[in-house]
Every structure is written in C-alpha cells, then in structure tokens.
Amino acid sequence: MKLDNATVLVTGANRGIGLAFARAALARGARKVYAGSRDPANVTLAGVEPIRLDVTRPDEIAAAARHCGDVTLLINNAGIATLGAFIAEGSVEAARDQFETNFFGPLRMALAFAPVLAGHGGGAILNVLSLASWITAPRLATYAATKSAAWSLTNSLRHELRAQGTQVLGLHMGFVDTDMARGNDQPKSSPDEVVRRSLDALEAGAEEVLADEITRQVKQGLSAEPGVYLQTT
C-alpha cells in the first residue's frame, strides 16, 4: 500500500512512535492524517486532525469509525506497559489493564474499521507489536503476554481480511527511545527509524517487519536449540 494520497488513522498519536507515524505519513504524501489521543489537546503536530480516541472505550471507537469513514490505513499504535512478574501482587489487575489496551484495543479497532477499509478497496492495518511477542522475562511478564496475544490477533486478521484485499502488517521491534522506555538502559532505536522501516515494508506489500537487529536475532533464535524463548533476558 502506498502512503501517497492515503487517509491514515494513528492511535496513540500524541507522542512516541505514534507521533513519528503521523509525521512520516504526512511527509510521504498522505491526504489526511487523523491523530487519535485520549485527550486531543495533547496532539500538537501541524497538519493532522486530532480526534478523541481511547481504544478501551467502545463508544469512542464507534464515534471514530463514523467520523473517519475515509480511512485507508489504520495504525494500531496505542499501548501501555506495566513492569512486573505474574507471581507477584497485583499481576492479575496489571495484566487485565494492559490487555484492554494492547489486545482488545486493536481488536475493537479492527472490528470497527474493517468495513471502512473494505469500502475503499481493502487498504491496510499496521499493528505495532514487539520482540516481547516472542520472548519474556519476569519484569516484562504481563506486558509480553499482551503482545503475544496481539501477534496472534495480527496473524488471524491477516487471514480473515485477505479476501477483502486488506494488507495486515505486524511491526516487531525492541526498545525504542520513547517515554515508555524511559529509565531502561538497554540500547534503543529511534522512533523515526522504526517508522521508516515500517512504512517502507508497508509500501513494499510486506506482512511483517523486523525493525532492528535484536528483533531479527530473536526471530532467528525461535528455532534454535534451545529456543531463545527458554532463556531469561
């Protein structure tokens, strides 16, 4: 799918990777970019149309689908991360909260916008995932579970929406230099580089993009003996 003359909706577009996606879409010639945020006042990028969109609220998703009926590319970027293990106090609540945003959010968005995309020839959905879709560690346990589920969702949507001509692209990457990764001393990619590689892959018709070297290593390690997912990071 080409970005030139596309109409794009980015969730969580007020900062981080979402902001980088919105900025890059404009630079690549998108006709219109809707910037979804829980508080539209937080969207300050010139040239986009801010919309109120909390992906945990079905009413706001329905309103967005009605208002943004010209969307040809949906970027499911909105996400939250809470550090912590499963065998820890509060883990059930932490997992539930993250699943609402990181899994049920993209699912609800896909349900609402699949008919919109079909009406414009198919379009595309880009789901922001993670290398945590494949590996985990105690401090990432609940977050990684949501990203594993979102990866499975992405794979299913790809098959279910193929008949209507919708391209579904899964983006996997390691730590990115955003507010979400603040305080983590691991090497980080820049949001702009992650987005550039993602949109290059989208425009090339790809269904998966591994945006950095650590993610490519992890993907290769899934079939190693022992598998990389059996190790703790």
Coordinates of N, CA and C in Angstrom, one line a residue:
M1 N 0.8 -1.2 0.0 CA 0.0 0.0 0.0 C 0.9 1.2 0.0
K2 N 0.5 2.2 -0.8 CA 1.3 3.5 -0.9 C 0.7 4.5 0.0
L3 N 1.6 5.3 0.6 CA 1.1 6.4 1.5 C 0.6 7.6 0.8
D4 N 1.1 7.8 -0.5 CA 0.7 8.9 -1.2 C -0.8 8.9 -1.4
N5 N -1.5 10.0 -1.0 CA -2.9 10.2 -1.1 C -3.7 9.3 -0.2
A6 N -3.1 8.6 0.7 CA -3.8 7.8 1.7 C -4.5 8.6 2.8
T7 N -5.5 8.0 3.4 CA -6.0 8.6 4.6 C -5.7 7.7 5.8
V8 N -5.0 8.3 6.8 CA -4.4 7.4 7.8 C -5.0 7.8 9.2
L9 N -5.3 6.8 10.0 CA -5.6 7.0 11.4 C -4.6 6.3 12.2
V10 N -4.0 7.1 13.1 CA -2.9 6.6 14.0 C -3.5 6.7 15.5
T11 N -3.5 5.5 16.2 CA -4.0 5.6 17.6 C -2.7 5.9 18.4
G12 N -3.0 6.6 19.6 CA -1.9 7.0 20.4 C -0.9 7.9 19.7
A13 N -1.4 8.9 19.0 CA -0.6 9.7 18.0 C 0.0 10.9 18.7
N14 N -0.2 11.1 19.9 CA 0.3 12.4 20.6 C 1.7 12.4 20.9
R15 N 2.4 11.2 20.9 CA 3.8 11.1 21.3 C 4.4 9.8 20.8
G16 N 5.7 9.7 21.0 CA 6.5 8.5 20.7 C 6.3 8.0 19.3
I17 N 6.2 6.7 19.2 CA 6.1 6.1 17.9 C 4.8 6.5 17.1
G18 N 3.7 6.7 17.8 CA 2.5 7.2 17.2 C 2.7 8.6 16.5
L19 N 3.4 9.5 17.2 CA 3.7 10.8 16.7 C 4.6 10.7 15.5
A20 N 5.6 9.8 15.6 CA 6.5 9.6 14.4 C 5.8 9.0 13.2
F21 N 4.8 8.1 13.4 CA 4.0 7.6 12.3 C 3.2 8.7 11.7
A22 N 2.6 9.6 12.5 CA 1.8 10.7 11.9 C 2.6 11.6 11.1
R23 N 3.8 12.0 11.6 CA 4.7 12.9 11.0 C 5.2 12.3 9.6
A24 N 5.5 11.0 9.7 CA 6.0 10.3 8.5 C 4.9 10.2 7.4
A25 N 3.7 9.9 7.8 CA 2.6 9.8 6.9 C 2.4 11.1 6.1
L26 N 2.5 12.2 6.8 CA 2.3 13.5 6.1 C 3.5 13.7 5.2
A27 N 4.7 13.3 5.6 CA 5.9 13.5 4.7 C 5.8 12.7 3.5
R28 N 5.1 11.5 3.6 CA 5.0 10.6 2.4 C 3.8 10.9 1.5
G29 N 3.1 12.0 1.8 CA 2.1 12.4 0.9 C 0.7 12.0 1.3
A30 N 0.4 11.6 2.5 CA -0.9 11.2 2.9 C -1.9 12.4 2.7
R31 N -3.0 12.1 2.2 CA -4.0 13.2 2.0 C -4.5 13.8 3.3
K32 N -4.7 12.9 4.3 CA -5.2 13.3 5.6 C -4.7 12.3 6.6
V33 N -4.4 12.8 7.8 CA -3.9 12.0 8.9 C -4.8 12.4 10.2
Y34 N -5.5 11.4 10.7 CA -6.2 11.5 11.9 C -5.3 11.1 13.0
A35 N -5.2 11.9 14.1 CA -4.3 11.6 15.2 C -5.1 11.3 16.4
G36 N -5.3 10.1 16.7 CA -6.1 9.7 17.9 C -5.3 9.8 19.2
S37 N -6.1 10.3 20.2 CA -5.5 10.5 21.5 C -6.6 10.6 22.5
R38 N -6.3 10.1 23.7 CA -7.3 10.2 24.8 C -7.7 11.6 25.1
D39 N -6.8 12.6 24.9 CA -7.0 14.0 25.0 C -6.5 14.7 23.7
P40 N -7.4 15.1 22.8 CA -7.0 15.7 21.6 C -6.1 16.9 21.8
A41 N -6.2 17.6 22.9 CA -5.4 18.8 23.2 C -4.0 18.4 23.3
N42 N -3.6 17.2 23.5 CA -2.2 16.8 23.5 C -1.6 16.6 22.1
V43 N -2.4 16.6 21.1 CA -1.9 16.5 19.7 C -1.5 17.9 19.2
T44 N -0.2 18.1 19.0 CA 0.3 19.4 18.6 C 0.9 19.4 17.2
L45 N 0.9 18.3 16.5 CA 1.6 18.2 15.2 C 0.7 19.0 14.2
A46 N 1.3 19.9 13.5 CA 0.6 20.6 12.5 C 0.3 19.7 11.3
G47 N -0.9 19.9 10.7 CA -1.3 19.2 9.5 C -2.1 18.0 9.8
V48 N -2.3 17.5 11.0 CA -3.2 16.4 11.3 C -4.5 16.8 11.9
E49 N -5.5 15.9 11.9 CA -6.7 16.2 12.6 C -6.8 15.4 13.9
P50 N -6.8 16.1 15.0 CA -6.9 15.4 16.3 C -8.3 14.8 16.5
I51 N -8.4 13.6 17.0 CA -9.7 13.1 17.4 C -9.6 12.4 18.7
R52 N -10.7 12.5 19.5 CA -10.7 11.8 20.8 C -10.8 10.3 20.6
L53 N -9.9 9.6 21.1 CA -9.9 8.1 20.9 C -9.2 7.4 22.0
D54 N -9.9 6.8 22.9 CA -9.4 5.9 23.9 C -9.8 4.5 23.4
V55 N -8.8 3.7 23.1 CA -9.1 2.4 22.5 C -9.7 1.4 23.5
T56 N -9.8 1.8 24.7 CA -10.5 0.9 25.7 C -12.0 1.3 25.8
R57 N -12.4 2.3 25.1 CA -13.8 2.8 25.1 C -14.5 2.5 23.8
P58 N -15.4 1.5 23.8 CA -16.2 1.2 22.6 C -16.9 2.4 22.0
D59 N -17.5 3.2 22.8 CA -18.2 4.4 22.3 C -17.3 5.3 21.5
E60 N -16.1 5.5 22.0 CA -15.2 6.4 21.3 C -14.7 5.8 20.0
I61 N -14.5 4.5 20.0 CA -14.1 3.8 18.7 C -15.3 3.9 17.7
A62 N -16.5 3.7 18.1 CA -17.6 3.8 17.2 C -17.8 5.2 16.6
A63 N -17.6 6.2 17.5 CA -17.6 7.6 17.0 C -16.5 7.8 16.0
A64 N -15.3 7.3 16.3 CA -14.2 7.5 15.3 C -14.5 6.8 14.0
A65 N -15.1 5.6 14.0 CA -15.4 5.0 12.8 C -16.4 5.8 11.9
R66 N -17.4 6.4 12.6 CA -18.3 7.2 11.9 C -17.7 8.5 11.4
H67 N -16.8 9.1 12.1 CA -16.2 10.4 11.7 C -15.1 10.2 10.7
C68 N -14.4 9.0 10.8 CA -13.3 8.8 9.9 C -13.6 7.8 8.9
G69 N -14.7 8.0 8.1 CA -15.1 7.0 7.2 C -14.3 6.9 5.9
D70 N -13.3 7.8 5.8 CA -12.4 7.8 4.6 C -11.1 7.1 4.8
V71 N -10.9 6.5 6.0 CA -9.6 5.9 6.3 C -9.3 4.7 5.4
T72 N -8.0 4.7 4.9 CA -7.5 3.6 4.1 C -6.3 2.9 4.8
L73 N -5.8 3.5 5.8 CA -4.7 2.9 6.6 C -5.0 3.1 8.1
L74 N -5.1 2.0 8.8 CA -5.3 2.1 10.3 C -4.0 1.6 10.9
I75 N -3.4 2.5 11.8 CA -2.2 2.1 12.5 C -2.5 2.0 14.0
N76 N -2.6 0.7 14.4 CA -2.9 0.4 15.8 C -1.6 0.5 16.7
N77 N -1.3 1.7 17.2 CA -0.1 2.0 17.9 C -0.3 2.1 19.4
A78 N -1.5 2.6 19.8 CA -1.7 2.9 21.3 C -1.4 1.6 22.1
G79 N -0.6 1.8 23.2 CA -0.2 0.7 24.0 C 0.2 1.2 25.4
I80 N 0.2 0.4 26.4 CA 0.7 0.7 27.7 C 1.6 -0.5 28.1
A81 N 2.5 -0.2 29.1 CA 3.4 -1.2 29.6 C 3.5 -1.0 31.1
T82 N 3.3 -2.1 31.8 CA 3.5 -2.1 33.3 C 4.5 -3.2 33.6
L83 N 5.6 -2.9 34.2 CA 6.6 -3.9 34.5 C 6.1 -4.7 35.7
G84 N 6.4 -6.0 35.6 CA 6.1 -6.9 36.7 C 5.9 -8.4 36.3
A85 N 6.1 -9.3 37.2 CA 6.0 -10.7 37.0 C 4.6 -11.2 37.2
F86 N 4.3 -12.4 36.8 CA 3.0 -13.0 37.1 C 2.8 -13.4 38.5
I87 N 3.9 -13.9 39.1 CA 3.8 -14.4 40.5 C 4.2 -13.2 41.4
A88 N 3.3 -12.2 41.4 CA 3.5 -11.0 42.2 C 2.2 -10.4 42.5
E89 N 2.2 -9.6 43.5 CA 1.0 -8.9 43.9 C 0.5 -8.0 42.9
G90 N -0.8 -8.0 42.5 CA -1.3 -7.1 41.6 C -1.2 -7.5 40.1
S91 N -0.6 -8.7 39.9 CA -0.4 -9.1 38.5 C -1.7 -9.3 37.7
V92 N -2.7 -9.8 38.3 CA -4.0 -10.0 37.6 C -4.5 -8.7 37.1
E93 N -4.5 -7.7 38.0 CA -5.0 -6.4 37.6 C -4.2 -5.7 36.5
A94 N -2.8 -5.9 36.7 CA -1.9 -5.3 35.7 C -2.1 -6.0 34.3
A95 N -2.3 -7.3 34.3 CA -2.5 -8.0 33.0 C -3.8 -7.5 32.4
R96 N -4.9 -7.5 33.2 CA -6.2 -7.1 32.7 C -6.1 -5.7 32.1
D97 N -5.5 -4.7 32.8 CA -5.4 -3.4 32.3 C -4.7 -3.3 30.9
Q98 N -3.6 -4.0 30.9 CA -2.8 -4.0 29.6 C -3.5 -4.7 28.5
F99 N -4.2 -5.8 28.8 CA -4.9 -6.5 27.7 C -6.0 -5.6 27.1
E100 N -6.6 -4.8 28.0 CA -7.7 -3.9 27.5 C -7.2 -3.0 26.4
T101 N -6.0 -2.4 26.6 CA -5.4 -1.5 25.6 C -4.6 -2.3 24.5
N102 N -3.8 -3.2 24.9 CA -2.8 -3.8 23.9 C -3.4 -4.9 23.1
F103 N -4.5 -5.5 23.5 CA -5.1 -6.6 22.7 C -6.5 -6.2 22.3
F104 N -7.4 -6.0 23.3 CA -8.8 -5.7 23.0 C -8.9 -4.3 22.2
G105 N -8.0 -3.4 22.4 CA -8.0 -2.2 21.7 C -7.8 -2.4 20.2
P106 N -6.7 -3.0 19.7 CA -6.6 -3.3 18.3 C -7.7 -4.2 17.8
L107 N -8.2 -5.1 18.6 CA -9.3 -6.0 18.1 C -10.6 -5.1 17.9
R108 N -10.9 -4.3 18.8 CA -12.1 -3.4 18.6 C -11.9 -2.5 17.4
M109 N -10.7 -2.0 17.3 CA -10.4 -1.1 16.1 C -10.6 -1.8 14.8
A110 N -10.1 -3.0 14.8 CA -10.2 -3.8 13.5 C -11.7 -4.1 13.2
L111 N -12.5 -4.5 14.2 CA -13.9 -4.7 14.0 C -14.6 -3.5 13.5
A112 N -14.2 -2.3 14.0 CA -14.9 -1.1 13.6 C -14.5 -0.6 12.2
F113 N -13.2 -0.8 11.9 CA -12.7 -0.2 10.7 C -12.5 -1.2 9.5
A114 N -12.7 -2.5 9.7 CA -12.6 -3.4 8.6 C -13.6 -3.1 7.5
P115 N -14.9 -2.8 7.9 CA -15.8 -2.4 6.8 C -15.4 -1.1 6.1
V116 N -14.9 -0.2 6.9 CA -14.4 1.1 6.3 C -13.3 0.8 5.3
L117 N -12.4 0.0 5.6 CA -11.3 -0.3 4.7 C -11.8 -1.1 3.5
A118 N -12.7 -2.0 3.7 CA -13.3 -2.7 2.6 C -14.0 -1.8 1.6
G119 N -14.6 -0.7 2.1 CA -15.3 0.2 1.3 C -14.4 1.0 0.4
H120 N -13.1 1.0 0.7 CA -12.1 1.8 -0.1 C -11.1 0.8 -0.7
G121 N -11.5 -0.4 -1.0 CA -10.7 -1.3 -1.8 C -9.8 -2.2 -1.0
G122 N -9.9 -2.1 0.3 CA -9.1 -3.0 1.2 C -8.2 -2.3 2.2
G123 N -7.4 -1.4 1.6 CA -6.5 -0.6 2.5 C -5.5 -1.5 3.3
A124 N -5.2 -1.1 4.5 CA -4.2 -1.8 5.3 C -4.4 -1.5 6.8
I125 N -3.9 -2.4 7.6 CA -3.8 -2.3 9.0 C -2.4 -2.6 9.4
L126 N -1.8 -1.7 10.2 CA -0.5 -1.9 10.7 C -0.6 -2.0 12.2
N127 N -0.2 -3.2 12.8 CA -0.3 -3.4 14.2 C 1.1 -3.3 14.8
V128 N 1.3 -2.4 15.8 CA 2.6 -2.2 16.5 C 2.7 -3.3 17.6
L129 N 3.7 -4.2 17.4 CA 3.9 -5.3 18.3 C 5.2 -5.1 19.0
S130 N 6.0 -6.2 19.2 CA 7.2 -6.1 20.0 C 8.0 -7.4 19.8
L131 N 9.3 -7.3 20.1 CA 10.0 -8.6 20.3 C 9.5 -9.4 21.5
A132 N 8.8 -8.7 22.4 CA 8.2 -9.3 23.5 C 7.0 -10.2 23.1
S133 N 6.6 -10.1 21.9 CA 5.6 -11.1 21.4 C 6.2 -12.5 21.4
W134 N 7.5 -12.6 21.4 CA 8.2 -13.9 21.3 C 9.0 -14.3 22.5
I135 N 9.5 -13.4 23.3 CA 10.3 -13.7 24.5 C 9.8 -12.9 25.6
T136 N 10.2 -13.3 26.8 CA 9.7 -12.6 28.0 C 10.7 -12.7 29.1
A137 N 10.5 -12.0 30.2 CA 11.3 -12.1 31.4 C 10.4 -11.7 32.5
P138 N 10.7 -12.0 33.8 CA 9.8 -11.6 34.9 C 9.4 -10.2 34.9
R139 N 10.3 -9.3 34.6 CA 9.9 -7.9 34.7 C 9.0 -7.4 33.5
L140 N 8.9 -8.3 32.5 CA 8.1 -8.0 31.3 C 6.9 -8.9 31.2
A141 N 6.6 -9.7 32.2 CA 5.7 -10.9 32.0 C 4.3 -10.5 31.5
T142 N 3.7 -9.6 32.2 CA 2.3 -9.3 31.9 C 2.2 -8.5 30.5
Y143 N 3.2 -7.6 30.3 CA 3.2 -6.9 29.1 C 3.5 -7.9 27.9
A144 N 4.4 -8.8 28.0 CA 4.8 -9.7 27.0 C 3.6 -10.6 26.6
A145 N 2.8 -11.0 27.6 CA 1.6 -11.8 27.3 C 0.6 -11.0 26.4
T146 N 0.5 -9.7 26.7 CA -0.4 -9.0 25.8 C 0.1 -8.8 24.4
K147 N 1.4 -8.7 24.2 CA 2.0 -8.6 22.9 C 2.0 -9.9 22.2
S148 N 2.1 -11.1 22.9 CA 2.0 -12.4 22.3 C 0.5 -12.5 21.7
A149 N -0.4 -12.1 22.5 CA -1.8 -12.2 22.1 C -2.1 -11.3 20.9
A150 N -1.5 -10.1 20.9 CA -1.7 -9.2 19.8 C -1.0 -9.7 18.5
W151 N 0.1 -10.4 18.7 CA 0.7 -11.1 17.5 C -0.2 -12.1 16.9
S152 N -0.8 -12.9 17.8 CA -1.8 -13.9 17.3 C -3.0 -13.3 16.6
L153 N -3.5 -12.2 17.2 CA -4.5 -11.4 16.6 C -4.2 -10.9 15.2
T154 N -3.0 -10.4 15.1 CA -2.5 -9.9 13.8 C -2.5 -11.0 12.8
N155 N -2.0 -12.2 13.2 CA -1.9 -13.3 12.2 C -3.3 -13.7 11.8
S156 N -4.2 -13.7 12.7 CA -5.6 -14.1 12.4 C -6.3 -13.1 11.5
L157 N -6.1 -11.8 11.8 CA -6.7 -10.7 11.0 C -6.1 -10.8 9.6
R158 N -4.9 -11.1 9.4 CA -4.3 -11.2 8.1 C -5.0 -12.2 7.2
H159 N -5.4 -13.4 7.8 CA -6.1 -14.4 7.1 C -7.6 -14.0 6.8
E160 N -8.2 -13.5 7.9 CA -9.6 -13.1 7.8 C -9.9 -12.0 6.8
L161 N -9.0 -11.0 6.7 CA -9.2 -9.9 5.9 C -8.6 -9.9 4.5
R162 N -7.9 -11.0 4.2 CA -7.3 -11.1 2.9 C -8.3 -11.1 1.8
A163 N -9.4 -11.7 2.0 CA -10.4 -11.8 0.9 C -11.0 -10.4 0.6
Q164 N -10.9 -9.4 1.5 CA -11.4 -8.1 1.1 C -10.3 -7.2 0.7
G165 N -9.1 -7.8 0.5 CA -8.0 -7.1 0.0 C -7.2 -6.2 1.0
T166 N -7.4 -6.5 2.3 CA -6.7 -5.7 3.3 C -5.3 -6.2 3.6
Q167 N -4.3 -5.5 3.5 CA -3.0 -5.8 3.9 C -2.8 -5.7 5.4
V168 N -2.3 -6.7 6.1 CA -2.1 -6.6 7.5 C -0.6 -6.8 7.8
L169 N 0.0 -5.7 8.4 CA 1.4 -5.7 8.7 C 1.7 -5.7 10.2
G170 N 2.5 -6.7 10.7 CA 2.9 -6.7 12.1 C 4.3 -6.1 12.2
L171 N 4.4 -5.1 13.1 CA 5.7 -4.5 13.4 C 6.3 -5.0 14.7
H172 N 7.4 -5.6 14.6 CA 8.2 -6.1 15.8 C 9.4 -5.3 16.0
M173 N 9.7 -4.9 17.2 CA 10.9 -4.1 17.5 C 11.3 -4.3 18.9
G174 N 12.6 -4.0 19.3 CA 13.0 -4.0 20.6 C 12.7 -2.6 21.3
F175 N 13.5 -2.2 22.2 CA 13.3 -0.9 22.9 C 13.5 0.2 21.9
V176 N 12.6 1.2 22.1 CA 12.6 2.4 21.2 C 12.7 3.6 22.2
D177 N 13.4 4.6 21.7 CA 13.7 5.8 22.5 C 12.5 6.7 22.7
T178 N 11.5 6.2 23.5 CA 10.3 6.9 23.8 C 10.1 7.0 25.3
D179 N 9.0 7.7 25.7 CA 8.7 7.9 27.1 C 8.5 6.5 27.7
M180 N 7.9 5.5 27.0 CA 7.6 4.2 27.5 C 8.9 3.5 28.0
A181 N 10.0 3.7 27.3 CA 11.2 3.1 27.6 C 12.2 3.9 28.5
R182 N 11.7 5.0 28.9 CA 12.5 5.9 29.7 C 13.0 5.2 31.0
G183 N 14.2 5.3 31.3 CA 14.8 4.7 32.5 C 15.4 3.3 32.2
N184 N 15.1 2.8 31.0 CA 15.7 1.5 30.7 C 17.1 1.8 30.0
D185 N 18.1 1.1 30.4 CA 19.4 1.3 29.9 C 19.8 0.4 28.8
Q186 N 18.9 -0.3 28.2 CA 19.2 -1.1 27.0 C 19.3 -0.2 25.8
P187 N 20.1 -0.7 24.8 CA 20.2 0.0 23.5 C 18.8 0.3 22.9
K188 N 18.6 1.4 22.4 CA 17.2 1.8 21.8 C 17.3 2.3 20.4
S189 N 16.3 2.0 19.6 CA 16.2 2.5 18.3 C 15.5 3.9 18.3
S190 N 15.7 4.7 17.3 CA 14.9 5.9 17.2 C 13.5 5.7 16.7
P191 N 12.5 6.4 17.2 CA 11.2 6.2 16.6 C 11.1 6.4 15.1
D192 N 11.9 7.4 14.6 CA 11.8 7.8 13.2 C 12.4 6.6 12.3
E193 N 13.4 5.9 12.8 CA 14.0 4.8 12.1 C 13.0 3.6 12.1
V194 N 12.4 3.3 13.2 CA 11.5 2.3 13.3 C 10.3 2.5 12.3
V195 N 9.8 3.7 12.3 CA 8.7 4.1 11.4 C 9.1 4.0 10.0
R196 N 10.3 4.5 9.6 CA 10.8 4.5 8.3 C 10.8 3.1 7.7
R197 N 11.3 2.2 8.5 CA 11.4 0.8 8.1 C 10.0 0.2 8.0
S198 N 9.1 0.5 8.9 CA 7.8 0.0 8.8 C 7.0 0.5 7.6
L199 N 7.1 1.7 7.3 CA 6.4 2.3 6.1 C 7.0 1.8 4.8
D200 N 8.3 1.6 4.8 CA 8.9 1.0 3.6 C 8.4 -0.4 3.4
A201 N 8.3 -1.2 4.5 CA 7.7 -2.5 4.3 C 6.3 -2.5 3.9
L202 N 5.5 -1.6 4.5 CA 4.1 -1.4 4.1 C 4.0 -1.2 2.6
E203 N 4.7 -0.2 2.1 CA 4.6 0.2 0.7 C 5.2 -0.9 -0.2
A204 N 6.0 -1.8 0.3 CA 6.5 -2.9 -0.5 C 5.5 -4.1 -0.5
G205 N 4.4 -4.0 0.3 CA 3.5 -5.1 0.4 C 3.8 -6.2 1.4
A206 N 4.7 -5.9 2.3 CA 5.1 -6.9 3.3 C 4.0 -7.2 4.3
E207 N 4.1 -8.3 5.0 CA 3.1 -8.6 6.1 C 3.8 -8.6 7.5
E208 N 5.1 -8.5 7.5 CA 5.8 -8.5 8.8 C 7.1 -7.7 8.6
V209 N 7.4 -6.9 9.6 CA 8.7 -6.1 9.6 C 9.4 -6.2 10.9
L210 N 10.7 -6.6 10.8 CA 11.5 -6.7 12.0 C 12.4 -5.4 12.0
A211 N 12.2 -4.5 12.9 CA 12.7 -3.1 12.7 C 14.1 -2.9 13.2
D212 N 14.7 -3.9 13.9 CA 16.0 -3.7 14.4 C 16.8 -5.0 14.5
E213 N 18.1 -4.9 14.7 CA 18.9 -6.1 14.7 C 18.5 -7.1 15.8
I214 N 18.3 -6.6 17.0 CA 17.9 -7.5 18.1 C 16.7 -8.3 17.8
T215 N 15.7 -7.7 17.2 CA 14.5 -8.4 16.8 C 14.7 -9.5 15.8
R216 N 15.6 -9.2 14.8 CA 16.0 -10.2 13.8 C 16.7 -11.3 14.5
Q217 N 17.5 -11.1 15.4 CA 18.2 -12.1 16.1 C 17.2 -13.0 16.9
V218 N 16.3 -12.4 17.6 CA 15.3 -13.1 18.4 C 14.5 -14.0 17.5
K219 N 14.0 -13.4 16.4 CA 13.2 -14.2 15.4 C 13.9 -15.4 15.0
Q220 N 15.2 -15.3 14.6 CA 16.0 -16.4 14.2 C 16.2 -17.4 15.3
G221 N 16.3 -16.9 16.5 CA 16.5 -17.8 17.7 C 15.3 -18.6 18.1
L222 N 14.1 -18.3 17.6 CA 13.0 -19.1 17.9 C 13.1 -20.6 17.5
S223 N 13.8 -20.8 16.5 CA 14.0 -22.2 16.0 C 15.3 -22.8 16.4
A224 N 16.1 -22.1 17.3 CA 17.3 -22.6 17.8 C 17.1 -23.7 18.8
E225 N 18.1 -24.5 19.2 CA 18.1 -25.5 20.2 C 19.1 -25.1 21.3
P226 N 18.7 -24.7 22.5 CA 17.4 -24.5 22.9 C 16.8 -23.2 22.4
G227 N 15.5 -23.1 22.3 CA 14.9 -21.9 21.7 C 15.2 -20.7 22.6
V228 N 15.3 -19.5 22.0 CA 15.7 -18.3 22.7 C 14.6 -18.0 23.7
Y229 N 13.3 -18.4 23.5 CA 12.3 -18.1 24.4 C 12.4 -18.9 25.7
L230 N 13.3 -19.9 25.8 CA 13.5 -20.6 27.0 C 14.5 -20.0 27.9
Q231 N 15.1 -18.9 27.4 CA 16.1 -18.2 28.2 C 15.4 -16.9 28.8
T232 N 16.0 -16.5 29.9 CA 15.5 -15.2 30.5 C 16.4 -14.1 30.1
T233 N 15.9 -12.9 29.9 CA 16.7 -11.8 29.5 C 16.8 -10.7 30.6

